[in-house]
Amino acid sequence: MAGGRVDPAEPAEPAEPAEPARELKELASWQRPLRDEFPIIRRNPELAYCDSAATTQKPQAVLDAVHRYLTTSNANAGRGSYPWANTTTALVEDARDRVRRFLGDPDPERSSVHFTSGTTEGLSAVARDWLPELVADGDEIVVPFADHQANLTPWLQAQELLARQGVRISVRELPRQQGSGDYDPVALADAVNPRTRFVAATHVHHVYGGDMNVHRVRQAVGPEVPICLDAAQSIGHLPVSVADLDVDFVVFSGHKAMALPGTGAVWARGRRGPAFRPGGWSGTPNTAGVASLTAALDWLDAAGTDRIERWTTALTSRLTEGLGRMDAYEVLGCQTSLAARSRVQRRRSIVTFRHREIGAQDLGFILFSRGFMVRSDGHCQAGGAHRGGRTETSVRVSLHVHNTPEEVQELLIALASLQ
């Protein structure tokens, strides 16, 4: 299972980006009616919700789908022979197919979809129920040490569980480039060896907002090593194609993709390694959550995730360029991506920063007093926490289709007043 060789000069950069002002102007007539489809946004015009990386707001179509299900056919799935139960069972099965179509699954007959409470449970299920069948004593896995805790802790727990069973595996850190937070595919290719059995990666970083170039991870590890992808910050925010990504698991949370909290999914390709079969007894699924997920994916497809990505990328570029002109702030992550015309890496709807004198918590309170709801803490980032260290706090602004250029401009004005 030797890794592939990565040419750092190989052209894998995105195409020339459009100017943010032009993108926002072209998409304005598309965005305005979509913003009005969010009741909580429409009813609170004095507030700007800028925390979609934590959880997304729900369009009316999703709320209607949940209400319709609960008032017409609410029952348990797979545990009855009467019409309501049959309808609910069909709803869950149809939702599995809906996830496959949303991901552009090229081989739906071979893949499987399992519903979970979210990304954390999904990654834990892969680590607990699938990984032990893949590895043997002396094998290695490679995982990210500076992404979300949910994409580190399960693999460390699996290592401990296997050790108690007499199987010792090594957990190696997915290499990163100094200063940017991006994965380092060249160092990864050098680290891969015949005992490398598995890689966990993140699609879009939940703090830095960068697309982590998973295609380069695949090039580095070669065609045989399974890859599990944390797609919590990409599903619903940009187009995701499992055919293009060539990964073996895609794990995501419904509540970050316009659906209700408490639902998510694991898509398993079923090609590399053993079949994925979650262990334990399968209890009652979150049927209302599954109904909301199907409606959310329908809504996202109708809106167009490609246009959602263009809109939020343009807003993010405007915000990062504005912050770059303020000496009081330090923007985290790849500095090259701060430029609106960056072809190296563009931020996907997330901008995280620190004020050089005002603490993150205080800055979060100040911004809310001015009508902006942002995240201000450590963002569940693994960082040095697993080594007994502390993760520094920061302010994260995460945007979605309902956010506007006017909100970004007002946010910049508020931030400038604190210099």
Short mmCIF file of C-alpha atoms in Angstrom, two decimals:
data_model
loop_
_atom_site.label_atom_id
_atom_site.label_comp_id
_atom_site.label_asym_id
_atom_site.label_seq_id
_atom_site.Cartn_x
_atom_site.Cartn_y
_atom_site.Cartn_z
CA MET A 1 0.00 0.00 0.00
CA ALA A 2 2.76 2.41 -0.87
CA GLY A 3 1.75 6.02 -1.28
CA GLY A 4 1.74 7.91 -4.55
CA ARG A 5 4.14 10.68 -5.48
CA VAL A 6 2.83 14.22 -5.39
CA ASP A 7 4.23 16.90 -7.64
CA PRO A 8 3.85 20.17 -5.72
CA ALA A 9 3.84 22.06 -9.01
CA GLU A 10 1.03 19.99 -10.47
CA PRO A 11 -1.85 22.31 -11.48
CA ALA A 12 -4.62 21.50 -9.00
CA GLU A 13 -5.61 25.07 -8.17
CA PRO A 14 -9.14 26.32 -8.80
CA ALA A 15 -9.93 28.32 -11.89
CA GLU A 16 -9.53 32.07 -11.91
CA PRO A 17 -12.07 33.36 -9.37
CA ALA A 18 -14.56 36.01 -10.30
CA GLU A 19 -14.46 39.38 -8.59
CA PRO A 20 -16.66 39.29 -5.44
CA ALA A 21 -18.57 42.42 -6.47
CA ARG A 22 -19.44 40.91 -9.85
CA GLU A 23 -20.47 37.58 -8.31
CA LEU A 24 -22.69 39.26 -5.75
CA LYS A 25 -24.32 41.47 -8.38
CA GLU A 26 -24.98 38.56 -10.74
CA LEU A 27 -26.47 36.39 -8.00
CA ALA A 28 -28.46 39.06 -6.15
CA SER A 29 -31.79 38.33 -7.87
CA TRP A 30 -31.30 34.61 -7.13
CA GLN A 31 -30.35 35.16 -3.47
CA ARG A 32 -33.10 37.59 -2.38
CA PRO A 33 -36.06 35.19 -2.63
CA LEU A 34 -34.03 32.39 -1.02
CA ARG A 35 -33.31 34.58 2.01
CA ASP A 36 -37.04 35.12 2.41
CA GLU A 37 -37.58 31.36 2.69
CA PHE A 38 -36.01 31.32 6.18
CA PRO A 39 -38.73 32.29 8.67
CA ILE A 40 -36.34 32.97 11.56
CA ILE A 41 -34.23 35.25 9.36
CA ARG A 42 -37.25 37.05 7.93
CA ARG A 43 -38.70 37.69 11.38
CA ASN A 44 -35.47 39.10 12.84
CA PRO A 45 -34.26 41.70 10.34
CA GLU A 46 -32.26 43.50 13.03
CA LEU A 47 -30.01 40.46 13.57
CA ALA A 48 -27.38 38.89 11.31
CA TYR A 49 -26.92 35.16 11.86
CA CYS A 50 -23.25 34.40 11.16
CA ASP A 51 -22.86 30.98 12.79
CA SER A 52 -23.92 28.53 10.09
CA ALA A 53 -20.82 26.37 10.65
CA ALA A 54 -22.27 25.54 14.07
CA THR A 55 -25.80 24.95 12.82
CA THR A 56 -27.79 26.18 9.83
CA GLN A 57 -31.17 27.85 9.89
CA LYS A 58 -34.05 25.97 8.28
CA PRO A 59 -35.98 27.00 5.16
CA GLN A 60 -39.76 26.83 5.20
CA ALA A 61 -39.78 23.77 2.95
CA VAL A 62 -37.93 21.75 5.60
CA LEU A 63 -40.25 22.90 8.37
CA ASP A 64 -43.26 22.05 6.20
CA ALA A 65 -41.93 18.56 5.45
CA VAL A 66 -41.46 17.79 9.15
CA HIS A 67 -44.93 19.11 10.01
CA ARG A 68 -46.48 17.14 7.15
CA TYR A 69 -44.79 13.91 8.23
CA LEU A 70 -45.68 14.30 11.91
CA THR A 71 -49.31 15.10 11.13
CA THR A 72 -49.98 12.54 8.41
CA SER A 73 -47.91 9.38 8.84
CA ASN A 74 -45.84 9.48 12.02
CA ALA A 75 -44.97 5.92 13.05
CA ASN A 76 -42.00 3.67 13.73
CA ALA A 77 -39.97 2.47 10.76
CA GLY A 78 -39.65 -1.25 10.11
CA ARG A 79 -41.83 -2.20 13.07
CA GLY A 80 -45.39 -2.36 11.80
CA SER A 81 -47.56 -3.54 8.93
CA TYR A 82 -50.16 -0.75 8.92
CA PRO A 83 -50.05 2.10 6.37
CA TRP A 84 -48.42 4.76 8.58
CA ALA A 85 -45.60 2.38 9.52
CA ASN A 86 -45.15 1.32 5.90
CA THR A 87 -45.01 4.94 4.79
CA THR A 88 -42.37 5.74 7.42
CA THR A 89 -40.31 2.70 6.46
CA ALA A 90 -40.41 3.80 2.82
CA LEU A 91 -39.49 7.34 3.87
CA VAL A 92 -36.28 6.10 5.55
CA GLU A 93 -35.30 3.89 2.62
CA ASP A 94 -36.03 6.63 0.11
CA ALA A 95 -33.87 8.98 2.18
CA ARG A 96 -30.89 6.64 1.78
CA ASP A 97 -31.29 6.87 -1.99
CA ARG A 98 -31.65 10.65 -1.71
CA VAL A 99 -28.30 10.90 0.06
CA ARG A 100 -26.67 8.77 -2.65
CA ARG A 101 -28.06 11.01 -5.41
CA PHE A 102 -27.03 14.17 -3.59
CA LEU A 103 -23.46 12.87 -3.36
CA GLY A 104 -23.40 11.79 -7.01
CA ASP A 105 -22.80 8.17 -6.03
CA PRO A 106 -21.54 6.38 -9.17
CA ASP A 107 -22.21 2.90 -7.77
CA PRO A 108 -25.33 3.08 -5.57
CA GLU A 109 -25.90 -0.67 -5.68
CA ARG A 110 -22.64 -1.26 -3.86
CA SER A 111 -22.64 1.61 -1.37
CA SER A 112 -24.61 1.95 1.87
CA VAL A 113 -26.08 4.85 3.83
CA HIS A 114 -26.55 4.72 7.59
CA PHE A 115 -28.32 7.44 9.55
CA THR A 116 -26.75 8.78 12.74
CA SER A 117 -27.24 11.66 15.13
CA GLY A 118 -24.52 13.61 13.34
CA THR A 119 -20.89 13.67 12.26
CA THR A 120 -19.50 12.82 15.69
CA GLU A 121 -21.55 9.63 16.00
CA GLY A 122 -20.85 8.74 12.39
CA LEU A 123 -17.07 9.00 12.71
CA SER A 124 -17.23 7.12 15.99
CA ALA A 125 -19.17 4.31 14.31
CA VAL A 126 -16.56 3.97 11.57
CA ALA A 127 -13.77 3.91 14.18
CA ARG A 128 -15.55 1.48 16.48
CA ASP A 129 -17.33 -0.89 14.10
CA TRP A 130 -15.27 -0.87 10.91
CA LEU A 131 -11.64 0.03 11.61
CA PRO A 132 -10.89 -2.97 13.92
CA GLU A 133 -11.69 -5.37 11.05
CA LEU A 134 -9.30 -3.55 8.75
CA VAL A 135 -6.13 -3.37 10.83
CA ALA A 136 -3.74 -5.89 12.34
CA ASP A 137 -0.98 -5.70 14.92
CA GLY A 138 1.74 -3.29 13.74
CA ASP A 139 -0.41 -1.40 11.24
CA GLU A 140 -0.62 2.40 11.04
CA ILE A 141 -3.40 4.90 10.49
CA VAL A 142 -3.02 8.60 9.64
CA VAL A 143 -5.46 11.13 11.10
CA PRO A 144 -5.68 14.93 11.48
CA PHE A 145 -4.45 16.28 14.81
CA ALA A 146 -5.57 19.89 14.28
CA ASP A 147 -9.08 19.53 12.89
CA HIS A 148 -12.33 19.02 14.79
CA GLN A 149 -12.10 16.84 17.90
CA ALA A 150 -14.70 14.54 16.31
CA ASN A 151 -12.14 13.57 13.66
CA LEU A 152 -9.38 12.76 16.14
CA THR A 153 -10.86 11.38 19.35
CA PRO A 154 -12.63 8.33 17.79
CA TRP A 155 -9.39 7.12 16.18
CA LEU A 156 -7.45 7.47 19.43
CA GLN A 157 -10.22 5.62 21.26
CA ALA A 158 -10.09 2.86 18.65
CA GLN A 159 -6.35 2.59 19.21
CA GLU A 160 -6.92 2.16 22.96
CA LEU A 161 -9.67 -0.43 22.41
CA LEU A 162 -7.51 -2.45 20.05
CA ALA A 163 -4.56 -2.29 22.47
CA ARG A 164 -6.71 -3.86 25.19
CA GLN A 165 -7.38 -6.68 22.74
CA GLY A 166 -3.67 -7.16 22.06
CA VAL A 167 -3.62 -5.36 18.70
CA ARG A 168 -1.17 -2.45 18.67
CA ILE A 169 -1.57 0.13 15.91
CA SER A 170 0.23 3.43 15.45
CA VAL A 171 -1.72 6.65 15.00
CA ARG A 172 0.30 9.08 12.91
CA GLU A 173 -0.46 12.76 12.38
CA LEU A 174 -1.64 13.88 8.96
CA PRO A 175 1.17 16.30 7.99
CA ARG A 176 0.44 19.99 7.59
CA GLN A 177 2.13 22.87 5.88
CA GLN A 178 3.74 25.35 8.25
CA GLY A 179 1.69 28.48 8.85
CA SER A 180 -1.28 27.74 6.62
CA GLY A 181 -3.02 24.82 8.32
CA ASP A 182 -3.34 23.03 4.95
CA TYR A 183 -2.44 19.37 4.57
CA ASP A 184 1.05 18.70 3.21
CA PRO A 185 0.66 16.06 0.46
CA VAL A 186 4.40 15.80 -0.17
CA ALA A 187 5.15 14.98 3.47
CA LEU A 188 2.16 12.63 3.54
CA ALA A 189 3.48 10.70 0.52
CA ASP A 190 6.82 10.31 2.31
CA ALA A 191 5.09 9.11 5.48
CA VAL A 192 2.96 6.43 3.83
CA ASN A 193 4.44 2.92 3.98
CA PRO A 194 3.25 -0.68 3.44
CA ARG A 195 1.71 -0.74 6.97
CA THR A 196 -0.45 2.36 6.32
CA ARG A 197 -4.01 1.03 6.32
CA PHE A 198 -6.27 4.07 6.68
CA VAL A 199 -6.44 7.88 6.48
CA ALA A 200 -8.98 10.25 8.04
CA ALA A 201 -9.29 13.74 6.56
CA THR A 202 -11.49 16.82 6.57
CA HIS A 203 -13.11 18.32 3.49
CA VAL A 204 -13.46 21.95 4.64
CA HIS A 205 -11.71 23.03 7.84
CA HIS A 206 -14.16 24.19 10.49
CA VAL A 207 -11.83 26.93 11.77
CA TYR A 208 -9.71 28.03 8.82
CA GLY A 209 -12.47 27.65 6.24
CA GLY A 210 -10.14 26.19 3.65
CA ASP A 211 -10.88 23.40 1.21
CA MET A 212 -8.32 20.81 2.34
CA ASN A 213 -7.69 19.47 -1.19
CA VAL A 214 -8.64 15.88 -0.51
CA HIS A 215 -7.74 14.90 -4.08
CA ARG A 216 -4.11 15.53 -3.12
CA VAL A 217 -4.49 13.27 -0.09
CA ARG A 218 -5.68 10.50 -2.41
CA GLN A 219 -2.70 11.09 -4.75
CA ALA A 220 -0.33 10.93 -1.78
CA VAL A 221 -1.60 7.68 -0.25
CA GLY A 222 -2.22 5.83 -3.49
CA PRO A 223 -5.28 3.99 -4.81
CA GLU A 224 -5.61 1.26 -2.16
CA VAL A 225 -5.75 3.05 1.19
CA PRO A 226 -9.30 3.83 2.46
CA ILE A 227 -10.06 7.48 3.26
CA CYS A 228 -12.78 8.63 5.65
CA LEU A 229 -13.93 12.19 5.04
CA ASP A 230 -15.44 14.56 7.61
CA ALA A 231 -17.77 16.57 5.36
CA ALA A 232 -19.60 18.47 8.10
CA GLN A 233 -18.61 21.86 6.65
CA SER A 234 -19.01 21.01 2.97
CA ILE A 235 -22.35 19.17 2.63
CA GLY A 236 -24.93 21.88 1.95
CA HIS A 237 -22.28 24.56 1.45
CA LEU A 238 -20.73 23.51 -1.88
CA PRO A 239 -21.08 20.72 -4.43
CA VAL A 240 -19.77 17.38 -3.15
CA SER A 241 -19.11 14.53 -5.56
CA VAL A 242 -17.91 11.21 -4.20
CA ALA A 243 -16.92 10.24 -7.73
CA ASP A 244 -14.48 13.15 -7.87
CA LEU A 245 -13.25 12.81 -4.29
CA ASP A 246 -12.57 9.05 -4.49
CA VAL A 247 -13.04 8.54 -0.74
CA ASP A 248 -14.54 5.57 1.07
CA PHE A 249 -16.65 7.29 3.73
CA VAL A 250 -18.45 10.62 3.72
CA VAL A 251 -19.78 11.57 7.14
CA PHE A 252 -21.92 14.65 7.77
CA SER A 253 -24.47 16.28 10.06
CA GLY A 254 -27.97 17.14 8.91
CA HIS A 255 -28.24 20.19 11.14
CA LYS A 256 -25.32 21.83 9.30
CA ALA A 257 -27.12 21.22 5.99
CA MET A 258 -30.54 22.82 6.64
CA ALA A 259 -32.06 19.72 8.33
CA LEU A 260 -33.07 19.21 11.96
CA PRO A 261 -30.58 18.59 14.78
CA GLY A 262 -29.98 14.99 15.77
CA THR A 263 -29.64 13.58 12.29
CA GLY A 264 -26.72 12.84 10.00
CA ALA A 265 -25.40 10.12 7.74
CA VAL A 266 -22.48 7.87 6.92
CA TRP A 267 -22.11 7.11 3.24
CA ALA A 268 -19.86 4.07 2.78
CA ARG A 269 -18.50 3.17 -0.65
CA GLY A 270 -18.00 -0.51 0.16
CA ARG A 271 -15.02 -0.96 -2.13
CA ARG A 272 -11.85 -0.82 -0.01
CA GLY A 273 -11.77 -2.89 3.17
CA PRO A 274 -14.62 -4.75 4.88
CA ALA A 275 -18.26 -3.80 4.47
CA PHE A 276 -19.42 -1.16 6.94
CA ARG A 277 -21.98 -2.60 9.35
CA PRO A 278 -22.70 -0.51 12.44
CA GLY A 279 -22.63 -2.69 15.53
CA GLY A 280 -25.27 -3.14 18.17
CA TRP A 281 -29.04 -3.22 17.99
CA SER A 282 -30.63 -0.78 15.58
CA GLY A 283 -33.22 1.16 17.55
CA THR A 284 -35.87 3.61 16.45
CA PRO A 285 -34.46 6.02 13.87
CA ASN A 286 -35.01 9.76 14.07
CA THR A 287 -37.75 9.61 11.47
CA ALA A 288 -38.69 13.30 11.70
CA GLY A 289 -35.01 14.13 11.30
CA VAL A 290 -34.76 11.86 8.26
CA ALA A 291 -37.81 13.56 6.74
CA SER A 292 -36.13 16.91 7.31
CA LEU A 293 -32.90 15.70 5.72
CA THR A 294 -34.62 14.59 2.53
CA ALA A 295 -36.41 17.94 2.31
CA ALA A 296 -33.18 19.81 3.00
CA LEU A 297 -31.30 17.99 0.23
CA ASP A 298 -34.20 18.69 -2.15
CA TRP A 299 -34.08 22.38 -1.20
CA LEU A 300 -30.30 22.58 -1.62
CA ASP A 301 -30.44 20.92 -5.02
CA ALA A 302 -33.16 23.30 -6.16
CA ALA A 303 -31.23 26.32 -4.89
CA GLY A 304 -28.00 25.02 -6.41
CA THR A 305 -25.02 24.26 -4.18
CA ASP A 306 -22.76 25.65 -6.90
CA ARG A 307 -24.46 29.04 -6.60
CA ILE A 308 -24.48 28.81 -2.80
CA GLU A 309 -20.73 28.27 -2.95
CA ARG A 310 -20.23 31.22 -5.30
CA TRP A 311 -22.32 33.50 -3.07
CA THR A 312 -20.66 32.60 0.22
CA THR A 313 -17.18 32.61 -1.29
CA ALA A 314 -17.76 36.14 -2.58
CA LEU A 315 -19.04 37.27 0.82
CA THR A 316 -16.10 35.61 2.53
CA SER A 317 -13.62 37.27 0.17
CA ARG A 318 -15.15 40.66 0.93
CA LEU A 319 -14.87 40.02 4.66
CA THR A 320 -11.28 38.74 4.57
CA GLU A 321 -10.12 41.61 2.38
CA GLY A 322 -11.73 44.09 4.77
CA LEU A 323 -10.13 42.46 7.80
CA GLY A 324 -6.79 42.45 6.01
CA ARG A 325 -6.85 46.25 6.02
CA MET A 326 -7.24 46.40 9.81
CA ASP A 327 -4.06 46.09 11.85
CA ALA A 328 -6.00 45.19 15.00
CA TYR A 329 -7.01 41.76 13.65
CA GLU A 330 -5.21 38.53 12.89
CA VAL A 331 -7.02 36.25 10.44
CA LEU A 332 -6.27 32.57 11.01
CA GLY A 333 -5.43 30.00 8.37
CA CYS A 334 -3.85 30.19 4.94
CA GLN A 335 -2.85 33.82 4.42
CA THR A 336 -2.72 33.46 0.64
CA SER A 337 -6.46 32.78 0.61
CA LEU A 338 -7.18 36.24 2.01
CA ALA A 339 -7.02 37.76 -1.46
CA ALA A 340 -10.29 37.73 -3.39
CA ARG A 341 -8.46 36.58 -6.51
CA SER A 342 -6.49 33.84 -4.78
CA ARG A 343 -6.01 30.74 -6.94
CA VAL A 344 -4.21 28.87 -4.18
CA GLN A 345 -7.06 28.28 -1.80
CA ARG A 346 -10.33 30.12 -1.29
CA ARG A 347 -12.19 30.20 1.99
CA ARG A 348 -15.48 28.34 2.00
CA SER A 349 -17.90 30.55 3.98
CA ILE A 350 -15.78 30.58 7.18
CA VAL A 351 -13.50 33.35 8.47
CA THR A 352 -11.87 33.06 11.90
CA PHE A 353 -9.88 35.84 13.50
CA ARG A 354 -8.57 37.38 16.70
CA HIS A 355 -8.38 40.95 17.93
CA ARG A 356 -4.88 41.72 19.14
CA GLU A 357 -6.14 43.24 22.41
CA ILE A 358 -9.79 42.27 22.95
CA GLY A 359 -10.45 38.67 24.01
CA ALA A 360 -12.58 36.49 21.76
CA GLN A 361 -15.41 36.07 24.28
CA ASP A 362 -15.60 39.82 24.87
CA LEU A 363 -15.51 40.50 21.15
CA GLY A 364 -18.36 38.05 20.64
CA PHE A 365 -20.49 39.85 23.22
CA ILE A 366 -19.68 43.22 21.65
CA LEU A 367 -20.65 42.02 18.20
CA PHE A 368 -23.94 40.58 19.45
CA SER A 369 -24.75 43.94 21.05
CA ARG A 370 -24.48 45.30 17.51
CA GLY A 371 -26.68 42.62 16.00
CA PHE A 372 -24.17 39.97 14.88
CA MET A 373 -24.37 36.36 16.08
CA VAL A 374 -20.91 34.77 15.79
CA ARG A 375 -19.03 31.93 17.48
CA SER A 376 -16.35 32.91 19.99
CA ASP A 377 -14.46 30.05 21.67
CA GLY A 378 -12.04 27.26 20.75
CA HIS A 379 -14.43 25.79 18.10
CA CYS A 380 -13.86 22.19 19.26
CA GLN A 381 -10.49 22.23 17.53
CA ALA A 382 -8.20 19.39 18.51
CA GLY A 383 -4.92 21.32 18.32
CA GLY A 384 -2.89 20.70 21.42
CA ALA A 385 -5.85 19.74 23.58
CA HIS A 386 -5.20 16.00 23.25
CA ARG A 387 -1.64 16.61 24.48
CA GLY A 388 -2.82 18.46 27.57
CA GLY A 389 -2.43 21.90 26.03
CA ARG A 390 -4.96 24.66 25.43
CA THR A 391 -6.66 25.72 22.23
CA GLU A 392 -6.64 29.49 21.82
CA THR A 393 -10.01 31.12 21.45
CA SER A 394 -11.04 33.16 18.42
CA VAL A 395 -14.08 34.61 16.70
CA ARG A 396 -15.56 32.65 13.80
CA VAL A 397 -17.89 34.17 11.23
CA SER A 398 -19.60 31.54 9.07
CA LEU A 399 -21.93 32.64 6.30
CA HIS A 400 -24.65 31.03 4.22
CA VAL A 401 -27.07 31.83 1.46
CA HIS A 402 -29.26 34.07 3.64
CA ASN A 403 -26.38 36.43 4.50
CA THR A 404 -26.03 39.63 2.49
CA PRO A 405 -23.30 42.03 1.36
CA GLU A 406 -24.92 44.67 3.56
CA GLU A 407 -24.47 42.45 6.63
CA VAL A 408 -20.81 41.90 5.80
CA GLN A 409 -20.30 45.64 5.30
CA GLU A 410 -21.97 46.45 8.62
CA LEU A 411 -19.86 43.81 10.33
CA LEU A 412 -16.69 45.38 8.93
CA ILE A 413 -17.82 48.78 10.15
CA ALA A 414 -18.42 47.34 13.64
CA LEU A 415 -15.01 45.67 13.66
CA ALA A 416 -13.27 48.83 12.38
CA SER A 417 -14.76 50.84 15.24
CA LEU A 418 -12.89 48.57 17.69
CA GLN A 419 -9.43 49.28 16.31
#
